[in-house]
């Protein structure tokens, strides 16, 4: 069973602070996606990374895929209250079709 | 382009009953995956359908089943409901048969009493 462990589990910060969320596994994934989910809604895709060592930037969000494709990180610069939500990483396997293995989740709260 | 729609959004059932949930994928998308989300277990993969065929299946009992129609709409059925089946059931739509980005619907919140 492939497991994706995220850390931290909970994070409460002030507006303007920076933060990093980690997603780690002992398994190699062919791709990794990051989602943000708000209460009562489905996850919304933020980014997909597929190449070991790949770095993608989405405004204030920076995503990195580990060289060995076993881990990933999400860094948010100057967090805003609108960044509040549940952040989920999800890995896909070659030959696994569209099956995703989801991480344990990081609940982020950004306060004014 | 309309997103993924799921019906109903909320459902209350009692133990032993069965339930059917529906998912309409994004127009043109041929793959539909189902996930169960609970506070304790997080998001867990149930199964995936592509071109009306189940292509992948997660580790759930046979009480959980699904199907896909020729228009790519999908349904999932849970029979003999248990209290532990209370969860948010999410449907994800993907364009093709290989690995592609998934787009989720808002989910169906099932409560089993």
mmCIF file with all atom_site columns, C-alpha atoms in Angstrom:
data_model
loop_
_atom_site.group_PDB
_atom_site.id
_atom_site.type_symbol
_atom_site.label_atom_id
_atom_site.label_alt_id
_atom_site.label_comp_id
_atom_site.label_asym_id
_atom_site.label_entity_id
_atom_site.label_seq_id
_atom_site.pdbx_PDB_ins_code
_atom_site.Cartn_x
_atom_site.Cartn_y
_atom_site.Cartn_z
_atom_site.occupancy
_atom_site.B_iso_or_equiv
_atom_site.pdbx_formal_charge
_atom_site.auth_seq_id
_atom_site.auth_comp_id
_atom_site.auth_asym_id
_atom_site.auth_atom_id
_atom_site.pdbx_PDB_model_num
ATOM 1   C CA . UNK A 1 1   ? 0.000   0.000  0.000   1.00 0.00 ? 1   UNK A CA 1
ATOM 2   C CA . UNK A 1 2   ? 1.420   3.354  -1.011  1.00 0.00 ? 2   UNK A CA 1
ATOM 3   C CA . UNK A 1 3   ? 1.139   5.956  1.701   1.00 0.00 ? 3   UNK A CA 1
ATOM 4   C CA . UNK A 1 4   ? 1.641   9.670  1.463   1.00 0.00 ? 4   UNK A CA 1
ATOM 5   C CA . UNK A 1 5   ? 2.384   11.381 4.749   1.00 0.00 ? 5   UNK A CA 1
ATOM 6   C CA . UNK A 1 6   ? 1.883   15.102 4.979   1.00 0.00 ? 6   UNK A CA 1
ATOM 7   C CA . UNK A 1 7   ? 3.328   17.438 7.567   1.00 0.00 ? 7   UNK A CA 1
ATOM 8   C CA . UNK A 1 8   ? 2.366   19.396 9.431   1.00 0.00 ? 8   UNK A CA 1
ATOM 9   C CA . UNK A 1 9   ? -1.156  18.134 9.980   1.00 0.00 ? 9   UNK A CA 1
ATOM 10  C CA . UNK A 1 10  ? -2.359  21.528 11.194  1.00 0.00 ? 10  UNK A CA 1
ATOM 11  C CA . UNK A 1 11  ? -0.934  24.982 10.665  1.00 0.00 ? 11  UNK A CA 1
ATOM 12  C CA . UNK A 1 12  ? -2.232  28.282 12.002  1.00 0.00 ? 12  UNK A CA 1
ATOM 13  C CA . UNK A 1 13  ? -0.333  31.371 10.960  1.00 0.00 ? 13  UNK A CA 1
ATOM 14  C CA . UNK A 1 14  ? -0.707  35.124 10.616  1.00 0.00 ? 14  UNK A CA 1
ATOM 15  C CA . UNK A 1 15  ? -1.237  36.899 7.335   1.00 0.00 ? 15  UNK A CA 1
ATOM 16  C CA . UNK A 1 16  ? 2.046   37.670 5.632   1.00 0.00 ? 16  UNK A CA 1
ATOM 17  C CA . UNK A 1 17  ? 3.975   34.698 7.004   1.00 0.00 ? 17  UNK A CA 1
ATOM 18  C CA . UNK A 1 18  ? 5.594   32.044 4.840   1.00 0.00 ? 18  UNK A CA 1
ATOM 19  C CA . UNK A 1 19  ? 4.971   28.321 5.196   1.00 0.00 ? 19  UNK A CA 1
ATOM 20  C CA . UNK A 1 20  ? 5.965   24.982 3.728   1.00 0.00 ? 20  UNK A CA 1
ATOM 21  C CA . UNK A 1 21  ? 3.928   21.800 3.593   1.00 0.00 ? 21  UNK A CA 1
ATOM 22  C CA . UNK A 1 22  ? 5.658   18.475 3.024   1.00 0.00 ? 22  UNK A CA 1
ATOM 23  C CA . UNK A 1 23  ? 4.416   15.318 1.342   1.00 0.00 ? 23  UNK A CA 1
ATOM 24  C CA . UNK A 1 24  ? 6.536   12.195 1.762   1.00 0.00 ? 24  UNK A CA 1
ATOM 25  C CA . UNK A 1 25  ? 6.343   8.591  0.663   1.00 0.00 ? 25  UNK A CA 1
ATOM 26  C CA . UNK A 1 26  ? 8.485   5.499  0.440   1.00 0.00 ? 26  UNK A CA 1
ATOM 27  C CA . UNK A 1 27  ? 6.994   4.829  -2.980  1.00 0.00 ? 27  UNK A CA 1
ATOM 28  C CA . UNK A 1 28  ? 7.924   6.342  -6.323  1.00 0.00 ? 28  UNK A CA 1
ATOM 29  C CA . UNK A 1 29  ? 5.116   8.156  -8.091  1.00 0.00 ? 29  UNK A CA 1
ATOM 30  C CA . UNK A 1 30  ? 4.915   8.947  -11.784 1.00 0.00 ? 30  UNK A CA 1
ATOM 31  C CA . UNK A 1 31  ? 3.212   12.220 -10.991 1.00 0.00 ? 31  UNK A CA 1
ATOM 32  C CA . UNK A 1 32  ? 2.051   14.207 -8.036  1.00 0.00 ? 32  UNK A CA 1
ATOM 33  C CA . UNK A 1 33  ? -0.797  16.629 -7.724  1.00 0.00 ? 33  UNK A CA 1
ATOM 34  C CA . UNK A 1 34  ? -1.634  19.240 -5.118  1.00 0.00 ? 34  UNK A CA 1
ATOM 35  C CA . UNK A 1 35  ? -5.205  20.168 -4.278  1.00 0.00 ? 35  UNK A CA 1
ATOM 36  C CA . UNK A 1 36  ? -6.912  22.640 -1.974  1.00 0.00 ? 36  UNK A CA 1
ATOM 37  C CA . UNK A 1 37  ? -10.266 21.778 -0.493  1.00 0.00 ? 37  UNK A CA 1
ATOM 38  C CA . UNK A 1 38  ? -12.706 24.034 1.305   1.00 0.00 ? 38  UNK A CA 1
ATOM 39  C CA . UNK A 1 39  ? -15.433 22.788 3.663   1.00 0.00 ? 39  UNK A CA 1
ATOM 40  C CA . UNK A 1 40  ? -18.318 21.089 1.891   1.00 0.00 ? 40  UNK A CA 1
ATOM 41  C CA . UNK A 1 41  ? -16.637 21.191 -1.498  1.00 0.00 ? 41  UNK A CA 1
ATOM 42  C CA . UNK A 1 42  ? -14.524 18.885 -3.622  1.00 0.00 ? 42  UNK A CA 1
ATOM 43  C CA . UNK A 1 43  ? -10.749 19.326 -3.942  1.00 0.00 ? 43  UNK A CA 1
ATOM 44  C CA . UNK A 1 44  ? -9.588  21.873 -6.503  1.00 0.00 ? 44  UNK A CA 1
ATOM 45  C CA . UNK A 1 45  ? -6.470  21.039 -8.485  1.00 0.00 ? 45  UNK A CA 1
ATOM 46  C CA . UNK A 1 46  ? -3.589  23.487 -7.967  1.00 0.00 ? 46  UNK A CA 1
ATOM 47  C CA . UNK A 1 47  ? -0.743  21.869 -9.877  1.00 0.00 ? 47  UNK A CA 1
ATOM 48  C CA . UNK A 1 48  ? 0.620   18.640 -11.339 1.00 0.00 ? 48  UNK A CA 1
ATOM 49  C CA . UNK A 1 49  ? 4.324   17.795 -11.295 1.00 0.00 ? 49  UNK A CA 1
ATOM 50  C CA . UNK A 1 50  ? 5.709   14.857 -13.243 1.00 0.00 ? 50  UNK A CA 1
ATOM 51  C CA . UNK A 1 51  ? 9.504   15.202 -13.489 1.00 0.00 ? 51  UNK A CA 1
ATOM 52  C CA . UNK A 1 52  ? 11.910  14.532 -10.632 1.00 0.00 ? 52  UNK A CA 1
ATOM 53  C CA . UNK A 1 53  ? 13.340  17.832 -9.417  1.00 0.00 ? 53  UNK A CA 1
ATOM 54  C CA . UNK A 1 54  ? 10.617  19.827 -11.126 1.00 0.00 ? 54  UNK A CA 1
ATOM 55  C CA . UNK A 1 55  ? 9.675   23.184 -9.648  1.00 0.00 ? 55  UNK A CA 1
ATOM 56  C CA . UNK A 1 56  ? 6.450   24.991 -10.548 1.00 0.00 ? 56  UNK A CA 1
ATOM 57  C CA . UNK A 1 57  ? 5.316   28.400 -9.415  1.00 0.00 ? 57  UNK A CA 1
ATOM 58  C CA . UNK A 1 58  ? 1.735   29.586 -9.234  1.00 0.00 ? 58  UNK A CA 1
ATOM 59  C CA . UNK A 1 59  ? 1.752   33.204 -8.037  1.00 0.00 ? 59  UNK A CA 1
ATOM 60  C CA . UNK A 1 60  ? 2.722   32.952 -4.360  1.00 0.00 ? 60  UNK A CA 1
ATOM 61  C CA . UNK A 1 61  ? 2.757   29.148 -4.367  1.00 0.00 ? 61  UNK A CA 1
ATOM 62  C CA . UNK A 1 62  ? 5.871   27.137 -5.241  1.00 0.00 ? 62  UNK A CA 1
ATOM 63  C CA . UNK A 1 63  ? 5.674   23.378 -5.749  1.00 0.00 ? 63  UNK A CA 1
ATOM 64  C CA . UNK A 1 64  ? 8.615   21.006 -5.920  1.00 0.00 ? 64  UNK A CA 1
ATOM 65  C CA . UNK A 1 65  ? 8.821   17.333 -6.826  1.00 0.00 ? 65  UNK A CA 1
ATOM 66  C CA . UNK A 1 66  ? 11.714  15.455 -5.252  1.00 0.00 ? 66  UNK A CA 1
ATOM 67  C CA . UNK A 1 67  ? 14.508  14.141 -7.443  1.00 0.00 ? 67  UNK A CA 1
ATOM 68  C CA . UNK A 1 68  ? 13.525  10.547 -6.653  1.00 0.00 ? 68  UNK A CA 1
ATOM 69  C CA . UNK A 1 69  ? 9.823   11.311 -7.142  1.00 0.00 ? 69  UNK A CA 1
ATOM 70  C CA . UNK A 1 70  ? 9.014   10.135 -3.631  1.00 0.00 ? 70  UNK A CA 1
ATOM 71  C CA . UNK A 1 71  ? 8.340   13.478 -2.032  1.00 0.00 ? 71  UNK A CA 1
ATOM 72  C CA . UNK A 1 72  ? 7.029   16.941 -2.733  1.00 0.00 ? 72  UNK A CA 1
ATOM 73  C CA . UNK A 1 73  ? 6.674   20.291 -1.046  1.00 0.00 ? 73  UNK A CA 1
ATOM 74  C CA . UNK A 1 74  ? 4.374   23.260 -1.279  1.00 0.00 ? 74  UNK A CA 1
ATOM 75  C CA . UNK A 1 75  ? 5.695   26.645 -0.212  1.00 0.00 ? 75  UNK A CA 1
ATOM 76  C CA . UNK A 1 76  ? 3.418   29.639 0.222   1.00 0.00 ? 76  UNK A CA 1
ATOM 77  C CA . UNK A 1 77  ? 4.914   33.109 0.407   1.00 0.00 ? 77  UNK A CA 1
ATOM 78  C CA . UNK A 1 78  ? 3.143   35.907 2.250   1.00 0.00 ? 78  UNK A CA 1
ATOM 79  C CA . UNK A 1 79  ? 0.082   33.847 3.144   1.00 0.00 ? 79  UNK A CA 1
ATOM 80  C CA . UNK A 1 80  ? -3.334  35.450 2.915   1.00 0.00 ? 80  UNK A CA 1
ATOM 81  C CA . UNK A 1 81  ? -6.656  34.527 4.594   1.00 0.00 ? 81  UNK A CA 1
ATOM 82  C CA . UNK A 1 82  ? -7.855  33.285 1.195   1.00 0.00 ? 82  UNK A CA 1
ATOM 83  C CA . UNK A 1 83  ? -5.204  30.562 1.365   1.00 0.00 ? 83  UNK A CA 1
ATOM 84  C CA . UNK A 1 84  ? -7.072  28.946 4.248   1.00 0.00 ? 84  UNK A CA 1
ATOM 85  C CA . UNK A 1 85  ? -8.132  25.399 3.468   1.00 0.00 ? 85  UNK A CA 1
ATOM 86  C CA . UNK A 1 86  ? -7.186  21.739 3.446   1.00 0.00 ? 86  UNK A CA 1
ATOM 87  C CA . UNK A 1 87  ? -4.146  21.060 1.271   1.00 0.00 ? 87  UNK A CA 1
ATOM 88  C CA . UNK A 1 88  ? -3.845  17.571 -0.159  1.00 0.00 ? 88  UNK A CA 1
ATOM 89  C CA . UNK A 1 89  ? -1.106  15.937 -2.144  1.00 0.00 ? 89  UNK A CA 1
ATOM 90  C CA . UNK A 1 90  ? -1.980  12.982 -4.353  1.00 0.00 ? 90  UNK A CA 1
ATOM 91  C CA . UNK A 1 91  ? 0.258   10.586 -6.234  1.00 0.00 ? 91  UNK A CA 1
ATOM 92  C CA . UNK A 1 92  ? -0.368  8.686  -9.423  1.00 0.00 ? 92  UNK A CA 1
ATOM 93  C CA . UNK A 1 93  ? 1.408   5.515  -10.511 1.00 0.00 ? 93  UNK A CA 1
ATOM 94  C CA . UNK A 1 94  ? 2.464   4.446  -13.976 1.00 0.00 ? 94  UNK A CA 1
ATOM 95  C CA . UNK A 1 95  ? -0.058  1.893  -15.167 1.00 0.00 ? 95  UNK A CA 1
ATOM 96  C CA . UNK A 1 96  ? -2.450  2.839  -12.403 1.00 0.00 ? 96  UNK A CA 1
ATOM 97  C CA . UNK A 1 97  ? -4.860  4.581  -14.683 1.00 0.00 ? 97  UNK A CA 1
ATOM 98  C CA . UNK A 1 98  ? -6.374  7.546  -12.946 1.00 0.00 ? 98  UNK A CA 1
ATOM 99  C CA . UNK A 1 99  ? -6.177  6.122  -9.442  1.00 0.00 ? 99  UNK A CA 1
ATOM 100 C CA . UNK A 1 100 ? -4.747  8.639  -7.010  1.00 0.00 ? 100 UNK A CA 1
ATOM 101 C CA . UNK A 1 101 ? -3.315  7.932  -3.594  1.00 0.00 ? 101 UNK A CA 1
ATOM 102 C CA . UNK A 1 102 ? -4.038  10.909 -1.389  1.00 0.00 ? 102 UNK A CA 1
ATOM 103 C CA . UNK A 1 103 ? -1.933  12.289 1.420   1.00 0.00 ? 103 UNK A CA 1
ATOM 104 C CA . UNK A 1 104 ? -3.154  12.711 4.958   1.00 0.00 ? 104 UNK A CA 1
ATOM 105 C CA . UNK A 1 105 ? -3.823  16.416 4.439   1.00 0.00 ? 105 UNK A CA 1
ATOM 106 C CA . UNK A 1 106 ? -2.653  19.704 5.978   1.00 0.00 ? 106 UNK A CA 1
ATOM 107 C CA . UNK A 1 107 ? -5.267  22.019 7.430   1.00 0.00 ? 107 UNK A CA 1
ATOM 108 C CA . UNK A 1 108 ? -4.071  25.603 7.017   1.00 0.00 ? 108 UNK A CA 1
ATOM 109 C CA . UNK A 1 109 ? -5.624  28.604 8.721   1.00 0.00 ? 109 UNK A CA 1
ATOM 110 C CA . UNK A 1 110 ? -4.378  32.084 7.926   1.00 0.00 ? 110 UNK A CA 1
ATOM 111 C CA . UNK A 1 111 ? -5.562  34.782 10.278  1.00 0.00 ? 111 UNK A CA 1
ATOM 112 C CA . UNK A 1 112 ? -5.562  38.538 9.879   1.00 0.00 ? 112 UNK A CA 1
ATOM 113 C CA . UNK B 2 1   ? -17.711 24.534 -19.812 1.00 0.00 ? 1   UNK B CA 1
ATOM 114 C CA . UNK B 2 2   ? -19.759 23.029 -17.001 1.00 0.00 ? 2   UNK B CA 1
ATOM 115 C CA . UNK B 2 3   ? -17.900 21.286 -14.205 1.00 0.00 ? 3   UNK B CA 1
ATOM 116 C CA . UNK B 2 4   ? -18.492 17.930 -12.594 1.00 0.00 ? 4   UNK B CA 1
ATOM 117 C CA . UNK B 2 5   ? -21.952 17.602 -11.118 1.00 0.00 ? 5   UNK B CA 1
ATOM 118 C CA . UNK B 2 6   ? -23.006 15.198 -8.408  1.00 0.00 ? 6   UNK B CA 1
ATOM 119 C CA . UNK B 2 7   ? -26.493 14.411 -7.207  1.00 0.00 ? 7   UNK B CA 1
ATOM 120 C CA . UNK B 2 8   ? -27.838 14.468 -4.663  1.00 0.00 ? 8   UNK B CA 1
ATOM 121 C CA . UNK B 2 9   ? -25.660 16.796 -2.597  1.00 0.00 ? 9   UNK B CA 1
ATOM 122 C CA . UNK B 2 10  ? -26.976 15.491 0.706   1.00 0.00 ? 10  UNK B CA 1
ATOM 123 C CA . UNK B 2 11  ? -28.533 12.183 1.650   1.00 0.00 ? 11  UNK B CA 1
ATOM 124 C CA . UNK B 2 12  ? -29.708 10.639 4.906   1.00 0.00 ? 12  UNK B CA 1
ATOM 125 C CA . UNK B 2 13  ? -30.285 6.895  5.086   1.00 0.00 ? 13  UNK B CA 1
ATOM 126 C CA . UNK B 2 14  ? -30.680 4.278  7.790   1.00 0.00 ? 14  UNK B CA 1
ATOM 127 C CA . UNK B 2 15  ? -28.612 1.176  8.363   1.00 0.00 ? 15  UNK B CA 1
ATOM 128 C CA . UNK B 2 16  ? -29.414 -1.664 6.012   1.00 0.00 ? 16  UNK B CA 1
ATOM 129 C CA . UNK B 2 17  ? -30.751 0.524  3.234   1.00 0.00 ? 17  UNK B CA 1
ATOM 130 C CA . UNK B 2 18  ? -29.052 0.995  -0.105  1.00 0.00 ? 18  UNK B CA 1
ATOM 131 C CA . UNK B 2 19  ? -28.158 4.192  -1.903  1.00 0.00 ? 19  UNK B CA 1
ATOM 132 C CA . UNK B 2 20  ? -27.289 5.297  -5.443  1.00 0.00 ? 20  UNK B CA 1
ATOM 133 C CA . UNK B 2 21  ? -25.193 8.354  -6.144  1.00 0.00 ? 21  UNK B CA 1
ATOM 134 C CA . UNK B 2 22  ? -24.815 9.977  -9.531  1.00 0.00 ? 22  UNK B CA 1
ATOM 135 C CA . UNK B 2 23  ? -21.968 11.809 -11.246 1.00 0.00 ? 23  UNK B CA 1
ATOM 136 C CA . UNK B 2 24  ? -21.927 13.682 -14.537 1.00 0.00 ? 24  UNK B CA 1
ATOM 137 C CA . UNK B 2 25  ? -18.367 14.358 -15.727 1.00 0.00 ? 25  UNK B CA 1
ATOM 138 C CA . UNK B 2 26  ? -17.119 17.342 -17.661 1.00 0.00 ? 26  UNK B CA 1
ATOM 139 C CA . UNK B 2 27  ? -18.290 17.174 -21.268 1.00 0.00 ? 27  UNK B CA 1
ATOM 140 C CA . UNK B 2 28  ? -15.828 15.142 -23.306 1.00 0.00 ? 28  UNK B CA 1
ATOM 141 C CA . UNK B 2 29  ? -14.235 13.443 -20.316 1.00 0.00 ? 29  UNK B CA 1
ATOM 142 C CA . UNK B 2 30  ? -14.345 9.667  -20.489 1.00 0.00 ? 30  UNK B CA 1
ATOM 143 C CA . UNK B 2 31  ? -12.970 8.606  -17.135 1.00 0.00 ? 31  UNK B CA 1
ATOM 144 C CA . UNK B 2 32  ? -14.782 8.867  -13.829 1.00 0.00 ? 32  UNK B CA 1
ATOM 145 C CA . UNK B 2 33  ? -13.247 7.960  -10.488 1.00 0.00 ? 33  UNK B CA 1
ATOM 146 C CA . UNK B 2 34  ? -14.971 7.734  -7.120  1.00 0.00 ? 34  UNK B CA 1
ATOM 147 C CA . UNK B 2 35  ? -13.469 8.497  -3.738  1.00 0.00 ? 35  UNK B CA 1
ATOM 148 C CA . UNK B 2 36  ? -14.674 8.296  -0.155  1.00 0.00 ? 36  UNK B CA 1
ATOM 149 C CA . UNK B 2 37  ? -13.590 11.004 2.272   1.00 0.00 ? 37  UNK B CA 1
ATOM 150 C CA . UNK B 2 38  ? -13.886 10.613 6.028   1.00 0.00 ? 38  UNK B CA 1
ATOM 151 C CA . UNK B 2 39  ? -12.204 12.502 8.892   1.00 0.00 ? 39  UNK B CA 1
ATOM 152 C CA . UNK B 2 40  ? -10.437 9.372  10.064  1.00 0.00 ? 40  UNK B CA 1
ATOM 153 C CA . UNK B 2 41  ? -9.283  7.818  6.795   1.00 0.00 ? 41  UNK B CA 1
ATOM 154 C CA . UNK B 2 42  ? -9.030  10.841 4.538   1.00 0.00 ? 42  UNK B CA 1
ATOM 155 C CA . UNK B 2 43  ? -9.600  10.443 0.820   1.00 0.00 ? 43  UNK B CA 1
ATOM 156 C CA . UNK B 2 44  ? -9.664  6.848  -0.357  1.00 0.00 ? 44  UNK B CA 1
ATOM 157 C CA . UNK B 2 45  ? -10.036 5.552  -3.884  1.00 0.00 ? 45  UNK B CA 1
ATOM 158 C CA . UNK B 2 46  ? -13.115 3.443  -4.563  1.00 0.00 ? 46  UNK B CA 1
ATOM 159 C CA . UNK B 2 47  ? -12.992 2.681  -8.275  1.00 0.00 ? 47  UNK B CA 1
ATOM 160 C CA . UNK B 2 48  ? -12.456 4.127  -11.732 1.00 0.00 ? 48  UNK B CA 1
ATOM 161 C CA . UNK B 2 49  ? -14.532 3.700  -14.865 1.00 0.00 ? 49  UNK B CA 1
ATOM 162 C CA . UNK B 2 50  ? -13.326 4.360  -18.368 1.00 0.00 ? 50  UNK B CA 1
ATOM 163 C CA . UNK B 2 51  ? -15.416 3.735  -21.472 1.00 0.00 ? 51  UNK B CA 1
ATOM 164 C CA . UNK B 2 52  ? -18.044 1.909  -19.398 1.00 0.00 ? 52  UNK B CA 1
ATOM 165 C CA . UNK B 2 53  ? -15.481 -0.522 -17.938 1.00 0.00 ? 53  UNK B CA 1
ATOM 166 C CA . UNK B 2 54  ? -14.162 -0.646 -14.414 1.00 0.00 ? 54  UNK B CA 1
ATOM 167 C CA . UNK B 2 55  ? -10.429 -0.192 -14.770 1.00 0.00 ? 55  UNK B CA 1
ATOM 168 C CA . UNK B 2 56  ? -9.250  0.125  -11.188 1.00 0.00 ? 56  UNK B CA 1
ATOM 169 C CA . UNK B 2 57  ? -10.708 -0.818 -7.845  1.00 0.00 ? 57  UNK B CA 1
ATOM 170 C CA . UNK B 2 58  ? -9.754  0.176  -4.312  1.00 0.00 ? 58  UNK B CA 1
ATOM 171 C CA . UNK B 2 59  ? -9.924  -1.873 -1.142  1.00 0.00 ? 59  UNK B CA 1
ATOM 172 C CA . UNK B 2 60  ? -13.599 -1.605 -0.365  1.00 0.00 ? 60  UNK B CA 1
ATOM 173 C CA . UNK B 2 61  ? -16.091 -4.425 0.241   1.00 0.00 ? 61  UNK B CA 1
ATOM 174 C CA . UNK B 2 62  ? -18.359 -5.703 -2.486  1.00 0.00 ? 62  UNK B CA 1
ATOM 175 C CA . UNK B 2 63  ? -21.222 -3.635 -1.066  1.00 0.00 ? 63  UNK B CA 1
ATOM 176 C CA . UNK B 2 64  ? -19.701 -0.765 -3.008  1.00 0.00 ? 64  UNK B CA 1
ATOM 177 C CA . UNK B 2 65  ? -20.308 -0.987 -6.736  1.00 0.00 ? 65  UNK B CA 1
ATOM 178 C CA . UNK B 2 66  ? -20.516 1.295  -9.699  1.00 0.00 ? 66  UNK B CA 1
ATOM 179 C CA . UNK B 2 67  ? -21.172 1.581  -13.363 1.00 0.00 ? 67  UNK B CA 1
ATOM 180 C CA . UNK B 2 68  ? -20.684 3.964  -16.226 1.00 0.00 ? 68  UNK B CA 1
ATOM 181 C CA . UNK B 2 69  ? -23.048 4.698  -19.064 1.00 0.00 ? 69  UNK B CA 1
ATOM 182 C CA . UNK B 2 70  ? -22.306 5.349  -22.702 1.00 0.00 ? 70  UNK B CA 1
ATOM 183 C CA . UNK B 2 71  ? -22.546 9.108  -22.130 1.00 0.00 ? 71  UNK B CA 1
ATOM 184 C CA . UNK B 2 72  ? -19.810 8.768  -19.456 1.00 0.00 ? 72  UNK B CA 1
ATOM 185 C CA . UNK B 2 73  ? -22.181 9.501  -16.589 1.00 0.00 ? 73  UNK B CA 1
ATOM 186 C CA . UNK B 2 74  ? -21.494 7.252  -13.646 1.00 0.00 ? 74  UNK B CA 1
ATOM 187 C CA . UNK B 2 75  ? -23.370 5.919  -10.679 1.00 0.00 ? 75  UNK B CA 1
ATOM 188 C CA . UNK B 2 76  ? -22.150 4.274  -7.536  1.00 0.00 ? 76  UNK B CA 1
ATOM 189 C CA . UNK B 2 77  ? -24.253 2.079  -5.308  1.00 0.00 ? 77  UNK B CA 1
ATOM 190 C CA . UNK B 2 78  ? -23.786 1.102  -1.704  1.00 0.00 ? 78  UNK B CA 1
ATOM 191 C CA . UNK B 2 79  ? -25.924 -1.733 -0.421  1.00 0.00 ? 79  UNK B CA 1
ATOM 192 C CA . UNK B 2 80  ? -26.676 -2.742 3.160   1.00 0.00 ? 80  UNK B CA 1
ATOM 193 C CA . UNK B 2 81  ? -25.507 0.579  4.548   1.00 0.00 ? 81  UNK B CA 1
ATOM 194 C CA . UNK B 2 82  ? -23.456 0.669  7.739   1.00 0.00 ? 82  UNK B CA 1
ATOM 195 C CA . UNK B 2 83  ? -22.859 3.576  10.087  1.00 0.00 ? 83  UNK B CA 1
ATOM 196 C CA . UNK B 2 84  ? -19.248 3.688  8.913   1.00 0.00 ? 84  UNK B CA 1
ATOM 197 C CA . UNK B 2 85  ? -20.356 4.443  5.383   1.00 0.00 ? 85  UNK B CA 1
ATOM 198 C CA . UNK B 2 86  ? -21.177 7.986  6.451   1.00 0.00 ? 86  UNK B CA 1
ATOM 199 C CA . UNK B 2 87  ? -18.826 10.101 4.392   1.00 0.00 ? 87  UNK B CA 1
ATOM 200 C CA . UNK B 2 88  ? -18.397 12.613 1.612   1.00 0.00 ? 88  UNK B CA 1
ATOM 201 C CA . UNK B 2 89  ? -18.402 10.743 -1.690  1.00 0.00 ? 89  UNK B CA 1
ATOM 202 C CA . UNK B 2 90  ? -16.457 12.504 -4.389  1.00 0.00 ? 90  UNK B CA 1
ATOM 203 C CA . UNK B 2 91  ? -16.461 11.946 -8.102  1.00 0.00 ? 91  UNK B CA 1
ATOM 204 C CA . UNK B 2 92  ? -13.527 12.983 -10.280 1.00 0.00 ? 92  UNK B CA 1
ATOM 205 C CA . UNK B 2 93  ? -13.592 13.484 -14.032 1.00 0.00 ? 93  UNK B CA 1
ATOM 206 C CA . UNK B 2 94  ? -10.602 12.964 -16.308 1.00 0.00 ? 94  UNK B CA 1
ATOM 207 C CA . UNK B 2 95  ? -10.213 13.556 -20.002 1.00 0.00 ? 95  UNK B CA 1
ATOM 208 C CA . UNK B 2 96  ? -8.561  10.382 -21.194 1.00 0.00 ? 96  UNK B CA 1
ATOM 209 C CA . UNK B 2 97  ? -7.605  6.887  -20.342 1.00 0.00 ? 97  UNK B CA 1
ATOM 210 C CA . UNK B 2 98  ? -4.018  7.474  -19.383 1.00 0.00 ? 98  UNK B CA 1
ATOM 211 C CA . UNK B 2 99  ? -2.970  9.495  -16.408 1.00 0.00 ? 99  UNK B CA 1
ATOM 212 C CA . UNK B 2 100 ? -4.491  12.944 -16.623 1.00 0.00 ? 100 UNK B CA 1
ATOM 213 C CA . UNK B 2 101 ? -5.458  15.702 -14.274 1.00 0.00 ? 101 UNK B CA 1
ATOM 214 C CA . UNK B 2 102 ? -8.578  15.026 -12.295 1.00 0.00 ? 102 UNK B CA 1
ATOM 215 C CA . UNK B 2 103 ? -11.365 17.481 -11.644 1.00 0.00 ? 103 UNK B CA 1
ATOM 216 C CA . UNK B 2 104 ? -13.601 16.876 -8.681  1.00 0.00 ? 104 UNK B CA 1
ATOM 217 C CA . UNK B 2 105 ? -17.267 17.469 -8.156  1.00 0.00 ? 105 UNK B CA 1
ATOM 218 C CA . UNK B 2 106 ? -18.677 19.008 -4.961  1.00 0.00 ? 106 UNK B CA 1
ATOM 219 C CA . UNK B 2 107 ? -19.464 15.597 -3.501  1.00 0.00 ? 107 UNK B CA 1
ATOM 220 C CA . UNK B 2 108 ? -22.454 13.889 -1.974  1.00 0.00 ? 108 UNK B CA 1
ATOM 221 C CA . UNK B 2 109 ? -22.635 13.980 1.798   1.00 0.00 ? 109 UNK B CA 1
ATOM 222 C CA . UNK B 2 110 ? -24.102 10.659 2.964   1.00 0.00 ? 110 UNK B CA 1
ATOM 223 C CA . UNK B 2 111 ? -25.236 10.256 6.545   1.00 0.00 ? 111 UNK B CA 1
ATOM 224 C CA . UNK B 2 112 ? -26.213 6.796  7.768   1.00 0.00 ? 112 UNK B CA 1
ATOM 225 C CA . UNK B 2 113 ? -28.314 6.704  10.932  1.00 0.00 ? 113 UNK B CA 1
#
